[in-house]
Coordinates of C-alpha atoms in Angstrom, one line a residue:
Chain A
M1 CA 0.0 0.0 0.0
W2 CA 1.4 3.4 -1.0
R3 CA 0.3 6.4 0.9
F4 CA 0.7 9.8 -0.8
A5 CA 0.2 13.2 0.7
V6 CA 1.2 16.7 -0.3
D7 CA 0.2 19.6 1.9
M8 CA 1.5 23.0 0.8
S9 CA 0.3 26.6 0.4
R10 CA 3.0 28.1 -1.7
P11 CA 3.6 28.6 -4.6
V12 CA 0.4 26.7 -5.3
A13 CA -2.1 25.5 -2.7
I14 CA -2.2 21.7 -2.7
H15 CA -3.9 19.7 0.0
V16 CA -4.1 16.1 -1.2
A17 CA -3.8 12.8 0.4
F18 CA -4.6 9.4 -1.0
E19 CA -3.7 5.7 -0.7
V20 CA -3.2 3.2 -3.4
N21 CA -2.9 -0.5 -3.2
P22 CA -0.8 -1.3 -6.3
A23 CA -1.8 -4.9 -6.2
H24 CA -5.4 -3.7 -6.8
D25 CA -5.0 -0.5 -8.7
S26 CA -1.9 -0.5 -10.8
V27 CA -2.7 2.5 -13.0
V28 CA -4.0 5.7 -11.3
A29 CA -4.9 8.7 -13.3
L30 CA -5.0 12.3 -11.9
V31 CA -7.5 14.2 -14.0
G32 CA -8.2 17.9 -13.7
P33 CA -8.4 21.1 -15.6
N34 CA -5.3 23.3 -16.3
G35 CA -4.1 24.8 -13.0
A36 CA -5.7 22.1 -10.9
G37 CA -2.3 21.3 -9.3
K38 CA -1.7 17.9 -10.9
S39 CA 1.8 18.7 -12.0
T40 CA 2.7 20.4 -8.7
L41 CA 1.4 17.4 -6.9
L42 CA 3.6 15.0 -8.9
R43 CA 6.6 17.3 -8.4
G44 CA 5.8 17.3 -4.7
L45 CA 5.6 13.5 -4.7
A46 CA 8.9 13.4 -6.5
G47 CA 10.4 15.2 -3.5
F48 CA 11.1 18.7 -4.9
F49 CA 8.8 20.7 -2.7
G50 CA 5.9 20.5 -0.4
S51 CA 5.7 18.7 2.9
D52 CA 5.3 15.1 2.0
Q53 CA 3.5 13.5 4.8
G54 CA 2.9 10.3 3.0
G55 CA 4.9 7.2 2.5
L56 CA 7.5 8.8 0.2
T57 CA 10.3 10.3 2.1
G58 CA 13.9 11.3 1.5
P59 CA 15.6 13.2 -1.3
P60 CA 14.3 12.8 -4.9
W61 CA 17.2 10.5 -5.9
K62 CA 16.4 8.0 -3.1
R63 CA 12.6 7.8 -3.7
P64 CA 11.1 4.8 -5.4
L65 CA 9.2 7.2 -7.7
T66 CA 10.5 8.4 -11.1
W67 CA 8.9 11.5 -12.4
V68 CA 8.5 12.5 -16.0
P69 CA 7.6 16.2 -16.2
Q70 CA 5.4 17.5 -19.0
E71 CA 8.1 19.9 -20.2
P72 CA 10.9 18.5 -22.4
T73 CA 13.6 17.3 -20.1
L74 CA 15.8 15.2 -22.3
F75 CA 19.5 16.2 -22.2
T76 CA 20.1 18.0 -25.4
H77 CA 23.8 17.1 -25.6
R78 CA 23.3 13.3 -25.5
T79 CA 21.5 10.8 -27.7
V80 CA 18.6 8.9 -26.2
R81 CA 20.6 5.7 -26.0
Q82 CA 23.4 7.5 -24.1
Q83 CA 20.9 8.9 -21.6
V84 CA 19.1 5.6 -21.1
Q85 CA 22.4 3.8 -20.6
W86 CA 23.6 6.5 -18.1
V87 CA 20.4 5.9 -16.1
L88 CA 20.6 2.2 -16.5
G89 CA 24.3 1.9 -15.7
G90 CA 24.7 -0.6 -18.5
R91 CA 23.9 -1.4 -22.1
L92 CA 20.3 -1.0 -23.2
D93 CA 20.5 -4.1 -25.4
T94 CA 21.2 -6.3 -22.4
D95 CA 18.0 -5.4 -20.5
P96 CA 15.1 -7.5 -21.8
E97 CA 12.4 -5.2 -20.2
L98 CA 13.8 -2.1 -21.9
R99 CA 14.2 -4.0 -25.2
Q100 CA 10.5 -4.7 -25.0
W101 CA 9.8 -1.0 -24.2
V102 CA 11.9 0.0 -27.3
T103 CA 9.2 -1.9 -29.3
W104 CA 6.2 -0.5 -27.4
L105 CA 7.5 3.0 -27.7
D106 CA 8.6 2.5 -31.3
A107 CA 11.9 3.9 -30.1
K108 CA 14.4 2.4 -32.6
E109 CA 13.8 5.4 -34.9
F110 CA 15.2 7.9 -32.4
L111 CA 17.5 5.9 -30.1
D112 CA 20.6 7.4 -31.6
K113 CA 19.3 10.9 -32.1
K114 CA 19.7 13.9 -29.9
P115 CA 16.5 15.5 -28.6
L116 CA 16.7 18.7 -30.8
A117 CA 16.5 16.5 -33.9
M118 CA 13.3 14.8 -32.6
S119 CA 9.6 15.6 -32.7
G120 CA 7.6 16.4 -29.5
G121 CA 6.0 13.0 -29.5
Q122 CA 9.3 11.3 -29.9
Q123 CA 10.8 13.3 -27.0
Q124 CA 7.9 12.2 -24.8
R125 CA 8.4 8.5 -25.8
A126 CA 12.1 8.9 -25.1
A127 CA 11.5 10.4 -21.7
I128 CA 9.3 7.4 -20.8
L129 CA 12.0 5.0 -21.9
R130 CA 14.6 6.9 -19.9
A131 CA 12.4 6.9 -16.8
L132 CA 11.9 3.2 -17.0
A133 CA 15.6 2.7 -17.2
A134 CA 15.7 3.9 -13.6
K135 CA 13.7 0.8 -12.6
P136 CA 11.2 2.7 -10.4
Q137 CA 8.5 1.1 -8.4
I138 CA 6.3 4.1 -9.1
L139 CA 6.3 5.8 -12.5
A140 CA 4.8 9.3 -12.4
L141 CA 4.0 10.6 -15.9
D142 CA 2.9 14.2 -16.1
E143 CA 0.8 14.7 -19.3
A144 CA 3.4 12.4 -20.8
L145 CA 1.2 11.0 -23.6
S146 CA -0.2 14.4 -24.7
Q147 CA 1.8 14.8 -27.9
I148 CA 1.7 11.1 -28.9
D149 CA -0.5 10.0 -31.7
A150 CA -3.5 7.8 -31.0
P151 CA -2.2 4.4 -32.2
S152 CA 1.1 4.8 -30.3
R153 CA -0.8 6.0 -27.2
E154 CA -2.9 2.8 -27.3
R155 CA 0.2 0.7 -27.5
I156 CA 2.0 2.6 -24.7
S157 CA -1.1 2.4 -22.5
T158 CA -1.1 -1.3 -22.9
G159 CA 2.6 -1.4 -22.2
L160 CA 2.2 0.6 -19.0
Q161 CA -0.5 -1.7 -17.8
Q162 CA 1.6 -4.8 -18.5
W163 CA 4.6 -3.2 -16.8
A164 CA 2.6 -2.3 -13.7
D165 CA 0.9 -5.7 -13.6
A166 CA 4.2 -7.6 -13.8
D167 CA 5.0 -6.7 -10.2
P168 CA 2.4 -6.2 -7.4
D169 CA 4.4 -3.2 -6.0
R170 CA 4.6 -1.3 -9.3
L171 CA 2.3 1.6 -9.9
V172 CA 1.8 4.1 -12.7
I173 CA 0.4 7.5 -11.8
L174 CA -0.4 9.7 -14.7
T175 CA -1.9 13.1 -15.1
T176 CA -4.1 14.4 -17.9
H177 CA -6.8 17.0 -18.4
Q178 CA -8.7 14.6 -20.8
F179 CA -10.6 12.0 -18.9
A180 CA -11.2 10.1 -22.2
D181 CA -7.4 9.5 -22.5
V182 CA -7.3 7.4 -19.4
A183 CA -10.9 6.1 -19.1
H184 CA -10.2 2.9 -20.9
F185 CA -7.1 1.8 -19.0
A186 CA -6.8 3.5 -15.6
D187 CA -7.9 1.3 -12.7
R188 CA -8.6 4.3 -10.7
V189 CA -9.2 8.0 -11.4
L190 CA -8.7 10.9 -9.0
I191 CA -10.4 14.1 -10.1
M192 CA -8.6 17.2 -9.0
A193 CA -9.4 20.9 -9.0
A194 CA -7.9 23.9 -7.2
G195 CA -5.4 21.7 -5.4
T196 CA -7.9 19.3 -3.8
L197 CA -9.4 16.0 -4.7
L198 CA -13.0 16.2 -5.8
R199 CA -13.7 12.6 -6.7
D200 CA -12.0 9.2 -6.4
G201 CA -13.2 6.0 -8.1
T202 CA -13.0 3.8 -11.1
P203 CA -13.7 5.4 -14.4
A204 CA -17.1 3.7 -14.6
E205 CA -18.1 4.8 -11.1
I206 CA -17.2 8.4 -11.8
V207 CA -19.1 8.4 -15.1
A208 CA -22.1 7.0 -13.5
D209 CA -22.1 9.4 -10.6
P210 CA -19.9 12.4 -11.0
R211 CA -21.6 14.1 -7.9
S212 CA -20.7 17.7 -9.0
W213 CA -20.7 19.8 -12.1
E214 CA -16.9 20.2 -12.0
V215 CA -16.5 16.5 -12.1
A216 CA -19.3 15.9 -14.6
A217 CA -17.8 18.5 -17.0
L218 CA -14.3 16.8 -16.7
V219 CA -15.6 13.4 -17.5
G220 CA -17.4 14.5 -20.6
Y221 CA -20.9 15.7 -19.7
V222 CA -22.0 18.7 -21.5
A223 CA -25.1 19.5 -19.5
L224 CA -26.1 19.5 -15.9
L225 CA -29.6 20.0 -14.5
R226 CA -29.3 22.2 -11.5
V227 CA -32.1 22.4 -9.1
G228 CA -32.5 25.9 -7.7
D229 CA -35.2 27.5 -5.7
T230 CA -37.2 28.6 -8.7
D231 CA -36.3 27.1 -12.0
L232 CA -34.4 24.2 -13.5
A233 CA -31.8 25.5 -15.8
L234 CA -30.1 23.2 -18.2
Q235 CA -26.7 24.6 -19.1
A236 CA -25.4 23.0 -22.2
H237 CA -24.1 24.5 -25.3
D238 CA -26.0 22.2 -27.7
V239 CA -29.2 22.4 -25.7
D240 CA -29.0 26.2 -25.5
S241 CA -29.3 26.2 -29.2
V242 CA -32.7 24.6 -29.2
P243 CA -35.4 27.0 -30.2
P244 CA -37.8 28.0 -27.4
G245 CA -40.8 25.8 -27.1
Q246 CA -39.2 22.8 -28.8
R247 CA -39.0 19.5 -27.0
V248 CA -35.7 17.7 -26.5
R249 CA -34.9 14.4 -24.9
V250 CA -31.9 13.8 -22.6
T251 CA -30.7 10.8 -20.8
M252 CA -30.6 10.8 -17.1
V253 CA -27.6 8.9 -15.8
K254 CA -27.8 9.0 -12.1
K255 CA -29.2 5.8 -10.6
G256 CA -29.5 4.1 -13.9
A257 CA -30.3 5.4 -17.4
H258 CA -33.7 6.9 -17.2
E259 CA -35.2 8.9 -20.0
I260 CA -36.5 12.3 -19.1
T261 CA -38.1 14.9 -21.2
V262 CA -37.0 18.5 -21.2
R263 CA -39.4 21.2 -22.2
V264 CA -38.0 24.4 -23.4
P265 CA -40.2 27.3 -22.6
T266 CA -39.3 30.9 -23.0
H267 CA -39.0 32.9 -19.8
Q268 CA -38.1 36.5 -19.8
G269 CA -36.1 36.2 -23.0
R270 CA -34.1 33.2 -21.8
E271 CA -34.4 29.6 -22.4
L272 CA -35.3 27.8 -19.2
F273 CA -36.1 24.2 -18.8
A274 CA -38.6 22.0 -16.9
V275 CA -38.0 18.3 -16.5
R276 CA -40.5 15.5 -16.8
K277 CA -39.5 12.4 -14.8
P278 CA -39.8 8.9 -16.3
D279 CA -43.2 8.4 -14.6
G280 CA -44.5 11.4 -16.6
S281 CA -44.8 13.8 -13.7
W282 CA -43.0 17.1 -13.8
A283 CA -40.0 17.2 -11.6
D284 CA -40.2 18.8 -8.2
S285 CA -37.3 21.1 -8.1
S286 CA -36.6 20.5 -4.5
T287 CA -36.0 16.8 -4.9
L288 CA -34.4 16.4 -8.3
D289 CA -30.6 16.3 -8.6
V290 CA -29.6 14.7 -11.7
Y291 CA -26.8 14.9 -14.3
V292 CA -27.9 14.5 -17.9
R293 CA -26.1 13.9 -21.1
G294 CA -26.8 17.0 -23.2
V295 CA -27.6 15.1 -26.3
V296 CA -30.4 16.8 -28.2
V297 CA -32.3 14.1 -30.0
T298 CA -35.3 16.0 -31.3
Chain B
M1 CA 13.6 27.3 -39.1
F2 CA 11.3 30.2 -40.0
R3 CA 12.2 31.5 -43.5
M4 CA 12.0 35.2 -44.2
S5 CA 11.5 36.8 -47.6
S6 CA 14.7 37.0 -49.6
V7 CA 14.6 40.8 -49.4
S8 CA 14.4 40.8 -45.6
R9 CA 17.0 38.2 -45.4
S10 CA 19.4 40.1 -47.6
A11 CA 18.8 43.3 -45.6
L12 CA 19.5 41.5 -42.4
F13 CA 22.6 39.9 -43.9
G14 CA 23.8 43.3 -45.0
I15 CA 23.3 44.8 -41.6
T16 CA 25.1 41.9 -40.0
V17 CA 28.1 42.2 -42.4
L18 CA 28.2 45.9 -41.7
T19 CA 28.1 45.4 -37.9
I20 CA 30.8 42.8 -37.9
G21 CA 32.8 44.8 -40.5
L22 CA 32.7 48.0 -38.3
G23 CA 33.8 45.9 -35.3
L24 CA 36.7 44.5 -37.3
V25 CA 38.0 47.8 -38.5
P26 CA 40.5 48.3 -35.7
A27 CA 41.9 44.8 -36.0
V28 CA 42.2 45.0 -39.8
V29 CA 44.0 48.4 -39.6
L30 CA 46.3 47.0 -36.9
V31 CA 47.1 43.9 -38.9
S32 CA 47.6 45.8 -42.2
T33 CA 49.7 48.5 -40.5
V34 CA 52.0 46.2 -38.6
G35 CA 52.2 43.3 -41.1
V36 CA 53.8 40.0 -40.5
S37 CA 57.3 41.4 -40.7
G38 CA 56.6 44.0 -38.0
F39 CA 54.9 41.4 -35.9
V40 CA 57.9 39.1 -36.0
R41 CA 60.4 41.9 -35.7
A42 CA 58.7 43.1 -32.5
W43 CA 59.7 39.8 -30.8
H44 CA 63.4 40.5 -31.5
S45 CA 63.5 44.3 -31.1
S46 CA 61.2 45.0 -28.2
Y47 CA 63.0 44.4 -25.0
Q48 CA 59.7 44.5 -23.2
L49 CA 57.6 42.1 -25.3
S50 CA 58.6 38.7 -24.0
S51 CA 58.4 39.8 -20.3
A52 CA 55.1 41.7 -20.9
L53 CA 53.7 38.7 -22.8
E54 CA 54.7 36.4 -19.9
T55 CA 53.2 38.8 -17.4
T56 CA 49.9 39.1 -19.3
L57 CA 49.5 35.4 -19.8
L58 CA 50.5 34.3 -16.3
S59 CA 48.5 37.0 -14.5
G60 CA 45.6 36.6 -17.0
I61 CA 45.4 32.8 -16.3
I62 CA 45.5 33.4 -12.5
A63 CA 42.9 36.2 -12.8
L64 CA 40.7 34.1 -15.1
A65 CA 40.9 31.2 -12.6
I66 CA 39.9 33.4 -9.8
I67 CA 37.0 34.8 -11.8
V68 CA 35.7 31.4 -12.7
L69 CA 36.2 30.1 -9.2
L70 CA 34.3 33.1 -7.6
G71 CA 31.9 33.7 -10.5
G72 CA 30.9 30.1 -11.2
P73 CA 29.4 29.4 -7.8
T74 CA 27.9 32.9 -7.6
V75 CA 26.1 32.6 -10.9
W76 CA 25.0 29.1 -10.0
Y77 CA 23.5 30.3 -6.7
L78 CA 21.8 33.3 -8.4
A79 CA 20.4 31.2 -11.2
R80 CA 19.3 28.2 -9.2
Q81 CA 19.0 28.9 -5.5
A82 CA 18.6 32.6 -4.7
P83 CA 15.3 34.2 -3.9
P84 CA 14.1 36.3 -6.9
R85 CA 14.4 39.6 -5.0
L86 CA 18.0 38.8 -4.1
V87 CA 18.7 38.1 -7.7
T88 CA 17.4 41.4 -8.8
W89 CA 19.5 43.3 -6.2
A90 CA 22.6 41.2 -6.9
L91 CA 22.4 41.8 -10.6
G92 CA 22.1 45.5 -10.1
L93 CA 25.1 45.5 -7.7
I94 CA 27.1 43.4 -10.1
L95 CA 26.7 46.1 -12.7
V96 CA 28.0 48.9 -10.5
P97 CA 31.7 48.5 -11.3
L98 CA 30.8 48.6 -15.0
F99 CA 29.5 52.1 -14.7
M100 CA 32.9 53.2 -13.5
P101 CA 35.5 53.9 -16.1
P102 CA 38.4 51.4 -15.5
L103 CA 40.7 54.3 -14.6
V104 CA 38.4 55.4 -11.9
L105 CA 38.0 51.9 -10.7
G106 CA 41.8 51.7 -10.4
L107 CA 41.9 55.0 -8.4
V108 CA 39.2 53.8 -6.1
L109 CA 40.9 50.5 -5.6
A110 CA 44.1 52.4 -4.8
Y111 CA 42.2 53.9 -1.8
V112 CA 41.7 50.4 -0.5
L113 CA 45.0 48.8 -1.5
G114 CA 47.3 51.8 -1.0
P115 CA 50.4 51.1 1.2
D116 CA 49.0 53.3 4.0
T117 CA 45.5 51.8 4.1
A118 CA 44.4 49.1 6.5
V119 CA 44.3 46.5 3.8
G120 CA 47.6 47.6 2.5
T121 CA 49.2 47.5 5.9
I122 CA 47.9 44.0 6.5
L123 CA 49.1 42.8 3.1
S124 CA 52.5 44.3 3.7
A125 CA 52.7 42.6 7.0
W126 CA 52.1 39.3 5.2
G127 CA 54.8 40.1 2.8
V128 CA 52.4 40.9 -0.1
S129 CA 53.0 44.2 -1.8
P130 CA 49.6 45.8 -2.2
T131 CA 50.5 47.9 -5.3
N132 CA 52.9 47.4 -8.2
S133 CA 52.9 43.7 -7.7
W134 CA 51.5 40.5 -9.2
F135 CA 48.9 40.6 -6.5
S136 CA 47.7 44.1 -7.5
L137 CA 47.9 43.3 -11.2
V138 CA 45.6 40.3 -10.8
V139 CA 43.2 42.2 -8.5
A140 CA 42.9 45.0 -11.1
Q141 CA 42.3 42.4 -13.9
V142 CA 39.7 40.6 -11.8
Y143 CA 37.8 43.8 -11.0
E144 CA 37.7 44.8 -14.7
A145 CA 36.6 41.4 -16.0
L146 CA 34.4 39.8 -13.2
P147 CA 31.2 41.7 -14.0
Y148 CA 31.3 40.6 -17.6
F149 CA 31.7 37.0 -16.6
L150 CA 28.8 37.2 -14.1
I151 CA 26.4 38.9 -16.4
T152 CA 27.1 36.7 -19.4
A153 CA 27.1 33.4 -17.4
W154 CA 23.9 34.3 -15.5
A155 CA 22.1 35.3 -18.7
G156 CA 22.8 31.9 -20.2
L157 CA 22.4 29.8 -17.0
S158 CA 19.1 31.4 -16.0
T159 CA 17.5 30.3 -19.3
L160 CA 18.2 26.6 -18.6
S161 CA 15.1 24.9 -17.2
T162 CA 15.5 23.5 -13.7
R163 CA 13.1 20.7 -14.7
V164 CA 15.9 19.0 -16.7
E165 CA 18.0 18.7 -13.6
E166 CA 15.1 17.7 -11.4
S167 CA 14.0 15.0 -13.8
A168 CA 17.6 13.7 -13.8
L169 CA 17.6 13.6 -10.0
S170 CA 14.3 11.7 -10.1
L171 CA 16.1 9.1 -12.3
N172 CA 17.8 8.0 -9.1
R173 CA 21.0 9.8 -9.9
R174 CA 22.8 11.7 -7.2
P175 CA 23.2 15.5 -7.4
R176 CA 27.0 15.3 -8.1
E177 CA 26.4 12.9 -11.0
V178 CA 23.6 15.1 -12.4
F179 CA 25.9 18.2 -12.0
W180 CA 28.7 16.7 -14.1
Y181 CA 26.6 14.8 -16.6
V182 CA 23.7 17.2 -17.1
T183 CA 24.2 20.7 -15.7
V184 CA 27.8 21.4 -16.7
P185 CA 27.4 20.3 -20.4
L186 CA 24.2 22.2 -20.7
A187 CA 25.6 25.3 -19.1
A188 CA 28.8 25.0 -21.1
P189 CA 27.9 27.3 -24.0
S190 CA 27.1 30.2 -21.6
L191 CA 30.0 29.4 -19.3
I192 CA 32.4 29.4 -22.3
A193 CA 30.9 32.6 -23.6
A194 CA 31.4 34.2 -20.2
T195 CA 34.9 32.9 -19.9
A196 CA 35.8 34.2 -23.4
M197 CA 34.4 37.5 -22.5
A198 CA 36.3 37.6 -19.2
W199 CA 39.5 36.6 -20.9
S200 CA 39.2 39.4 -23.4
R201 CA 38.7 41.8 -20.6
V202 CA 41.5 40.4 -18.5
V203 CA 44.2 40.5 -21.2
G204 CA 43.1 43.9 -22.3
A205 CA 42.7 45.4 -18.8
F206 CA 44.4 48.8 -18.7
G207 CA 42.7 51.5 -16.8
A208 CA 42.7 49.9 -13.3
V209 CA 46.0 48.1 -14.1
V210 CA 47.9 51.2 -15.0
I211 CA 47.0 52.7 -11.6
L212 CA 47.5 49.6 -9.4
A213 CA 50.2 47.7 -11.3
Y214 CA 52.4 49.7 -13.6
H215 CA 54.9 47.0 -12.6
P216 CA 55.0 44.1 -13.4
T217 CA 54.3 45.4 -16.8
G218 CA 51.7 43.5 -18.8
L219 CA 51.1 44.0 -22.5
P220 CA 48.5 46.8 -22.3
V221 CA 50.8 48.9 -20.1
A222 CA 53.8 48.0 -22.3
I223 CA 51.8 49.3 -25.3
W224 CA 51.2 52.6 -23.4
I225 CA 54.9 52.8 -22.4
G226 CA 55.9 52.0 -26.0
L227 CA 53.6 54.7 -27.3
Q228 CA 55.0 57.3 -24.9
E229 CA 58.7 56.4 -25.5
L230 CA 58.9 55.5 -29.2
G231 CA 55.5 56.2 -30.7
L232 CA 53.2 54.2 -32.8
A233 CA 55.9 52.1 -34.5
Q234 CA 56.7 50.5 -31.1
A235 CA 53.1 50.4 -29.7
L236 CA 51.2 48.9 -32.6
P237 CA 53.2 45.6 -33.0
L238 CA 52.7 45.1 -29.3
A239 CA 49.0 45.7 -29.7
L240 CA 49.0 43.0 -32.4
W241 CA 50.6 40.6 -30.0
L242 CA 48.0 41.4 -27.5
L243 CA 45.3 40.7 -30.0
I244 CA 46.8 37.3 -30.9
V245 CA 47.2 36.4 -27.2
G246 CA 43.6 37.2 -26.6
L247 CA 42.1 35.3 -29.5
P248 CA 42.2 31.6 -28.7
I249 CA 39.5 31.5 -26.1
P250 CA 37.0 33.7 -28.1
L251 CA 37.8 31.6 -31.2
G252 CA 37.1 28.4 -29.2
F253 CA 33.8 29.9 -28.2
A254 CA 32.9 30.7 -31.8
W255 CA 33.6 27.1 -32.7
R256 CA 31.3 25.8 -29.9
G257 CA 28.7 28.4 -30.9
E258 CA 28.7 27.1 -34.5
R259 CA 28.1 23.5 -33.3
H260 CA 25.3 24.8 -31.0
V261 CA 23.6 26.8 -33.7
A262 CA 23.8 23.9 -36.2
L263 CA 22.3 21.6 -33.7
R264 CA 19.3 23.8 -33.0
R265 CA 18.3 24.2 -36.6

């Protein structure tokens, strides 16, 4: 069981603590909008600042965690092979696991190149290869797949899963602002905003019950029915475009997929919405609290 | 690389050639005036040349070593560790000596190192002559050149991302290994530029040197003496020797710079 905690106020406020059992969850994704504190959290876990009150202690070079920042950090004066071998302390060809990674990362094409002669995606793949050469127990990737093309990303995601599953102590922590990038292969997702954790669960759990608009928006919802004291307002870009008075149908996802009907009346020049529940009755605004997919079907 | 229109590129090329050409005028005039024969003849005819050359080279190497030993860690601290406000103040203070004409710098230093001053008295007690000595020569050279080293090295080092070193530390490599394998090579272009700049200032240091260390006589002072005693015919060949002595490090920097530029494109 790994316990992680970063508690700091400057330069960015981060108050986050979580535990991961790598035997159960081998790939954990930190998802949040820009400025949520994901990168700072990883940097803190790597030991560069913040009071780490979790299980990771000691200076960065003694931690079991290897961190790949989102900025290009390859050494511009060395080839990728030289850098990997410096970290490995031996020849790349003699390490079966890294040889496998050269295939997964499609790294042969740039192994003997220096970073300035490589594309952004190649640099990200090289940074992952170099990090794995450190033989970490925890691999922390900060937006490390963001510039990689979709087919390569699939292959690398599979590789990361296999790498983590090969040893019950291994863990991959990766950050992204796109939930869809990790939904298919993360065992667990932590949703972050403004330096705190908003939601913690499997991708399916979070999709089924995001619990707040911040989380719902991050995992791909485009509309949220908010129940106020007076009106139900459906805030969705596509639904907003529905002409007043027209009927739209949306899918209610909380507690199962119920269908509800949204009527679009005109009220003081704005489009407001009332919701009809599956049983046909109109929603009581004091009891309804649902998230809806904002798919206009009419 | 971004490509400009051919007209703009030609205009920029013309301005660049003009700028470099203007900068080279003194050197071209010097070389054409002295010529190879005058240059060689100076070695045999000038009784001061060999000793001045030796003095300039030896004191210059010592001064440069002191500049790098003092300036390197200072710049490292300012670029990597110091609080931003301290950096702002420090950079401002570093520039102060540059606002003084070197001659004035020498006069002010004479107030500190003069034989009757506290520092001068202590140095004399230790057997070190505070003026007109190797010690004062090196001090004057260091004062004239150190700010150039600091500013140039800081400008280069501060643009290097700390993330590169941090990610290297996170690869389970100790700070000392990261320093030698990562930091020093990445900082090398700016450190070499700073060293080349400092060397140019050290070997050409005159204003402060002529006040603090007329003896032992280095090349710049020897040129001055030659001009006063025998005129241009004596001074200019020595000046050409000074130019030749100063060139290797800047040329080495240009070679490194070419490799660096080629790599970036």
